Coordinates of C-alpha atoms in Angstrom, one line a residue:
M24 CA -8.2 -58.3 -42.5
G25 CA -10.6 -59.7 -45.3
R26 CA -13.5 -58.0 -47.0
P27 CA -16.8 -56.2 -45.8
R28 CA -19.5 -58.4 -45.2
K29 CA -22.4 -58.2 -47.8
D30 CA -25.1 -58.6 -45.7
S31 CA -25.7 -55.0 -45.4
Q32 CA -24.2 -51.6 -47.0
E33 CA -20.9 -50.3 -44.8
A34 CA -21.2 -47.5 -42.7
R35 CA -19.2 -44.1 -43.9
P36 CA -18.2 -41.3 -42.1
F37 CA -21.4 -38.8 -41.7
V38 CA -19.4 -35.7 -42.0
K39 CA -16.2 -34.9 -43.5
W40 CA -13.3 -34.2 -40.5
A41 CA -9.5 -32.5 -40.9
G42 CA -7.3 -36.0 -40.7
G43 CA -10.1 -38.3 -41.9
K44 CA -8.7 -41.9 -42.1
A45 CA -10.4 -43.2 -45.4
Q46 CA -7.5 -42.9 -47.5
L47 CA -5.3 -44.5 -44.8
L48 CA -7.4 -47.7 -44.1
E49 CA -5.6 -50.2 -45.5
E50 CA -2.5 -48.8 -43.9
L51 CA -3.9 -48.8 -40.7
L52 CA -5.4 -52.5 -40.8
A53 CA -2.3 -53.8 -41.7
R54 CA -1.3 -52.6 -38.5
L55 CA -3.7 -53.9 -35.8
P56 CA -3.5 -56.7 -33.7
E57 CA -4.9 -60.3 -34.5
R58 CA -7.5 -59.6 -31.1
L59 CA -8.8 -56.2 -30.5
G60 CA -10.4 -56.9 -27.2
T61 CA -12.4 -53.7 -26.9
Y62 CA -12.0 -51.4 -29.4
H63 CA -11.2 -47.4 -28.0
E64 CA -11.1 -44.4 -30.1
P65 CA -10.7 -41.3 -28.0
F66 CA -10.4 -39.0 -31.0
V67 CA -13.6 -40.6 -33.1
G68 CA -14.1 -37.6 -35.8
G69 CA -15.6 -39.3 -39.1
G70 CA -14.7 -42.5 -37.5
A71 CA -13.6 -44.2 -41.0
L72 CA -11.6 -47.1 -39.4
F73 CA -14.2 -47.8 -36.9
F74 CA -16.6 -48.1 -39.4
R75 CA -14.6 -50.5 -41.8
L76 CA -13.9 -52.6 -39.0
R77 CA -17.5 -52.9 -37.7
A78 CA -18.0 -54.2 -41.5
L79 CA -15.3 -56.7 -41.3
G80 CA -17.0 -58.2 -38.1
K81 CA -14.4 -56.7 -35.9
A82 CA -14.7 -54.2 -33.1
K83 CA -17.8 -56.1 -31.5
K84 CA -17.3 -54.3 -28.3
A85 CA -16.0 -50.7 -29.0
C86 CA -16.2 -47.1 -27.3
L87 CA -15.9 -43.8 -29.1
A88 CA -15.2 -40.7 -27.6
D89 CA -14.6 -37.0 -28.7
A90 CA -14.0 -33.5 -26.9
N91 CA -16.6 -32.1 -29.4
P92 CA -20.0 -32.1 -28.1
E93 CA -21.4 -31.6 -31.4
L94 CA -19.8 -34.4 -33.1
M95 CA -20.8 -36.7 -29.8
A96 CA -24.2 -35.6 -29.9
A97 CA -24.9 -36.2 -33.3
Y98 CA -23.4 -39.9 -32.9
Q99 CA -25.7 -40.5 -30.2
S100 CA -28.6 -39.5 -32.4
L101 CA -27.6 -41.6 -35.4
R102 CA -27.4 -44.6 -33.2
D103 CA -30.6 -44.2 -31.1
S104 CA -33.0 -41.9 -33.3
P105 CA -32.1 -42.2 -37.2
E106 CA -35.4 -41.4 -38.4
A107 CA -35.9 -37.7 -36.4
V108 CA -32.3 -36.8 -37.9
I109 CA -33.5 -38.1 -41.5
S110 CA -36.7 -36.0 -40.7
E111 CA -34.7 -32.6 -39.8
L112 CA -32.6 -33.1 -42.6
E113 CA -35.3 -33.3 -45.1
L114 CA -36.0 -30.0 -44.5
L115 CA -32.9 -28.5 -45.2
V116 CA -32.3 -30.2 -48.7
G117 CA -32.8 -27.3 -51.3
K118 CA -31.3 -24.8 -48.9
T119 CA -28.2 -24.3 -50.9
R120 CA -28.4 -20.4 -50.9
K121 CA -25.4 -18.5 -49.0
E122 CA -28.5 -16.8 -47.4
D123 CA -29.7 -20.1 -46.0
F124 CA -26.2 -21.3 -45.0
Y125 CA -25.9 -17.8 -42.7
E126 CA -29.5 -18.1 -41.1
I127 CA -29.1 -21.6 -40.1
R128 CA -25.3 -21.2 -38.6
A129 CA -26.7 -18.3 -36.7
Q130 CA -29.4 -20.5 -35.0
S131 CA -28.2 -21.5 -31.7
P132 CA -28.0 -25.3 -31.0
D133 CA -28.7 -25.0 -27.3
A134 CA -32.2 -24.3 -28.4
M135 CA -32.7 -27.4 -30.7
T136 CA -33.5 -31.1 -29.9
A137 CA -31.1 -33.6 -30.6
A138 CA -32.2 -34.6 -34.2
Q139 CA -32.4 -31.0 -35.1
R140 CA -28.6 -30.1 -33.7
T141 CA -27.4 -33.3 -35.5
A142 CA -28.9 -32.0 -38.8
R143 CA -27.9 -28.9 -38.3
L144 CA -24.5 -30.2 -38.2
I145 CA -24.5 -32.2 -41.1
Y146 CA -25.6 -29.5 -43.2
L147 CA -23.2 -27.2 -42.0
N148 CA -20.5 -29.4 -42.7
K149 CA -21.7 -30.6 -46.3
M150 CA -22.6 -27.1 -47.2
G151 CA -19.4 -25.2 -45.6
F152 CA -16.1 -24.2 -46.8
N153 CA -14.4 -27.3 -48.3
G154 CA -16.1 -29.3 -45.2
L155 CA -14.5 -27.9 -42.3
Y156 CA -15.6 -27.9 -38.7
R157 CA -14.2 -25.2 -36.8
V158 CA -15.2 -22.9 -33.8
N159 CA -14.2 -19.6 -32.4
R160 CA -13.2 -19.2 -28.7
K161 CA -16.8 -19.1 -27.5
G162 CA -17.6 -22.6 -29.3
L163 CA -19.2 -21.0 -32.0
F164 CA -19.0 -22.6 -35.7
N165 CA -17.3 -20.0 -37.8
V166 CA -16.5 -21.5 -41.1
P167 CA -18.1 -19.6 -44.2
F168 CA -20.2 -20.7 -47.1
G169 CA -19.0 -23.4 -49.4
Q170 CA -20.7 -22.5 -52.3
N171 CA -21.4 -25.9 -52.8
D172 CA -24.8 -26.5 -54.7
K173 CA -24.3 -30.0 -55.4
A174 CA -23.5 -31.0 -52.1
K175 CA -25.4 -34.2 -50.9
I176 CA -27.0 -32.7 -47.6
L177 CA -29.2 -35.7 -46.8
D178 CA -27.7 -39.1 -47.4
A179 CA -30.6 -41.5 -45.8
E180 CA -29.0 -44.9 -46.7
N181 CA -25.6 -43.9 -45.0
L182 CA -27.1 -42.7 -42.1
W183 CA -29.1 -46.2 -41.5
A184 CA -25.8 -47.8 -42.0
V185 CA -24.1 -45.6 -39.3
H186 CA -27.3 -46.4 -36.9
R187 CA -26.7 -50.0 -37.6
A188 CA -23.3 -49.7 -37.0
L189 CA -23.5 -47.8 -33.9
Q190 CA -25.7 -50.7 -32.0
G191 CA -24.0 -51.6 -28.7
V192 CA -21.4 -49.0 -28.9
R193 CA -20.6 -46.8 -25.6
L194 CA -20.4 -43.2 -26.7
E195 CA -18.7 -40.5 -24.2
L196 CA -18.2 -36.8 -24.3
G197 CA -14.3 -36.2 -22.9
S198 CA -10.7 -35.9 -23.2
F199 CA -8.5 -38.5 -24.2
H200 CA -7.1 -39.3 -21.2
T201 CA -10.3 -40.6 -19.7
V202 CA -9.8 -43.7 -22.2
L203 CA -7.2 -44.9 -19.2
K204 CA -10.2 -45.3 -16.6
R205 CA -11.8 -48.1 -19.5
A206 CA -9.2 -49.6 -21.3
K207 CA -7.8 -52.9 -20.1
A208 CA -5.2 -55.7 -20.8
G209 CA -5.9 -57.1 -24.3
D210 CA -7.7 -54.1 -25.4
F211 CA -6.8 -52.0 -28.6
V212 CA -6.6 -48.2 -28.6
Y213 CA -6.7 -45.8 -32.2
F214 CA -5.6 -42.3 -31.4
D215 CA -6.0 -39.9 -34.1
P216 CA -5.3 -36.5 -32.6
P217 CA -5.7 -33.4 -34.1
Y218 CA -2.2 -33.4 -35.8
Q219 CA 1.2 -31.4 -34.5
P220 CA 1.5 -28.6 -37.1
L221 CA 4.4 -28.7 -39.7
S222 CA 4.7 -25.0 -39.8
K223 CA 2.8 -21.9 -38.1
S224 CA 0.7 -22.1 -41.0
S225 CA 0.2 -25.5 -41.9
S226 CA -2.9 -26.5 -40.0
F227 CA -5.2 -25.9 -36.9
T228 CA -6.5 -27.4 -33.9
A229 CA -9.9 -25.7 -33.4
Y230 CA -12.0 -28.5 -33.6
A231 CA -13.2 -28.0 -30.0
K232 CA -13.0 -25.0 -27.7
G233 CA -9.3 -24.6 -26.3
G234 CA -7.3 -26.4 -29.0
F235 CA -5.1 -28.9 -28.7
G236 CA -1.2 -27.8 -28.6
E237 CA 2.0 -29.1 -27.7
A238 CA 1.2 -29.6 -24.2
E239 CA -1.9 -31.9 -24.8
Q240 CA 0.8 -33.7 -27.7
R241 CA 3.0 -34.3 -24.6
H242 CA 0.3 -35.1 -22.4
L243 CA -0.9 -37.8 -24.9
A244 CA 2.6 -39.7 -25.6
R245 CA 2.5 -40.2 -21.7
V246 CA -1.1 -41.8 -21.9
V247 CA 0.0 -44.1 -25.0
E248 CA 3.0 -45.0 -22.9
E249 CA 1.2 -46.0 -19.8
L250 CA -1.5 -47.9 -21.5
A251 CA 1.1 -50.3 -23.1
R252 CA 2.8 -50.5 -19.3
R253 CA -0.8 -51.9 -19.0
G254 CA -1.1 -54.2 -21.3
V255 CA -3.2 -52.5 -24.1
E256 CA -2.2 -52.4 -28.0
V257 CA -2.0 -48.9 -29.3
L258 CA -2.0 -47.5 -32.8
L259 CA -1.5 -43.5 -33.8
S260 CA -1.4 -41.0 -35.9
N261 CA 0.3 -37.9 -36.5
S262 CA 1.9 -35.4 -38.6
A263 CA 5.9 -36.1 -39.1
S264 CA 6.6 -32.7 -37.0
P265 CA 10.0 -32.6 -35.2
L266 CA 7.8 -33.0 -31.6
A267 CA 5.9 -35.9 -32.7
S268 CA 8.8 -37.6 -34.2
A269 CA 10.9 -36.8 -30.7
L270 CA 7.7 -38.4 -28.8
Y271 CA 7.2 -41.7 -30.6
E272 CA 10.7 -42.5 -32.1
R273 CA 11.9 -44.4 -29.5
E274 CA 12.9 -48.0 -28.4
G275 CA 10.5 -50.2 -28.5
Y276 CA 7.8 -48.2 -30.7
E277 CA 7.4 -49.3 -34.5
V278 CA 6.8 -45.8 -36.3
A279 CA 6.4 -45.6 -40.1
R280 CA 6.4 -42.6 -42.6
I281 CA 3.6 -42.5 -44.8
D282 CA 2.3 -40.2 -47.4
A283 CA -1.0 -38.8 -47.1
R284 CA -3.2 -36.3 -48.6
R285 CA -4.2 -33.5 -46.8
A286 CA -8.0 -32.8 -47.9
I287 CA -8.9 -30.0 -45.4
N288 CA -7.3 -26.8 -45.7
S289 CA -8.3 -23.3 -46.5
K290 CA -6.0 -23.0 -49.3
A291 CA -6.0 -25.4 -52.5
T292 CA -2.1 -25.2 -52.3
G293 CA -2.1 -26.9 -49.2
R294 CA -3.8 -29.8 -49.9
G295 CA -1.2 -31.8 -51.2
A296 CA 0.7 -34.9 -50.2
I297 CA 2.4 -34.6 -46.7
K298 CA 4.4 -37.4 -44.2
E299 CA 2.6 -38.8 -41.6
L300 CA 3.3 -40.9 -38.7
L301 CA 2.1 -44.2 -37.9
V302 CA 3.2 -45.6 -34.8
R303 CA 2.3 -48.8 -33.2
V304 CA 3.0 -49.8 -29.8
H305 CA 2.8 -53.1 -28.7
A306 CA 1.2 -54.0 -24.9
R307 CA 4.2 -54.8 -22.6
P308 CA 4.4 -58.4 -21.8
P309 CA 3.1 -59.6 -18.5
S310 CA 6.5 -59.7 -16.8
E311 CA 7.1 -55.7 -17.6
R312 CA 3.3 -54.5 -16.6
R313 CA 2.4 -52.8 -13.6
P314 CA -0.3 -52.7 -11.3
V315 CA -2.7 -49.9 -11.5
K316 CA -3.7 -47.5 -8.4
E317 CA -6.9 -45.2 -8.8
R318 CA -5.6 -42.6 -6.7
Q319 CA -2.3 -42.3 -8.5
L320 CA -3.7 -42.5 -11.6
S321 CA -5.3 -39.2 -10.6
I322 CA -2.1 -38.0 -9.9
D323 CA 0.0 -38.4 -13.0
F324 CA -2.4 -38.5 -15.7
A325 CA -4.5 -35.7 -14.6
E326 CA -5.0 -33.0 -17.3
P327 CA -1.5 -30.3 -17.2
A328 CA -2.2 -27.2 -15.7
A329 CA -2.0 -25.4 -19.0
V330 CA -4.1 -27.7 -20.7
R331 CA -6.9 -27.3 -18.4
S332 CA -7.0 -23.5 -18.1
R333 CA -6.9 -23.2 -21.5
R334 CA -10.2 -25.9 -21.6
T335 CA -11.7 -23.4 -18.3
A336 CA -11.0 -20.4 -19.4
R337 CA -13.7 -17.7 -20.3
P338 CA -12.8 -15.9 -23.7
A339 CA -12.3 -12.4 -23.7

């Protein structure tokens, strides 16, 4: 894929996100199609692959999405008003005490401006325990203080680079299955969902209220297959769990098991090397594609009832 262009700094993820792909970029780049069409990333998270592609002059048309409202609000603020975000972060620099952290964590983002909301997210991500982002059933951030007095709360140079990389990019808040409404033949979709746990205590999926469990994993696998049938190129990452293996180790799918380090875990002993799946699904040739009828789409790929009820249920 070549080296990043040198006419500006390459943007890096502005938040640390579970499953971040900075360490696996070369593995991912090696599996991309020659032509991307429009680049879609429905679980954008930290956006490491997207930012690298933009630095390489790729992904000239892109749509980034996530189900996390705080995250997508931050992307929009940095795309549209980086100077306002930087001004708000300047007010938080130096607030490294435990008392400062919990005071800022207790503030409601609903009462904030877009720039304040973004600055709060970045601050909590930098100062929280091990860079976690986690919410409870009410959607409230509940990560404890991380005692990281050396954290770089404000990296203005990178925030401006992020701003430049996001110009012309479509940003959406929503579930991954909505990519079916936008992706067309010749496009490329990268899925990096919350990983299927390898054990009952190996990971968590509370990055947006409602979680991401087995029903969502199975729904995602159906969406992947449907995209391929429409002529869309797909790449997906997941843990090498029994469920993920069963869903994706099938005829016509290229599956690689690679070593990766889990950088975010509540216990230091859980941050070692693990096996991950990289799944490459090629677009079906025109003779094997099927026409799309919008009505049938709404029937076949609506959220499963179990998923919808968890997402909309009020917390007890």
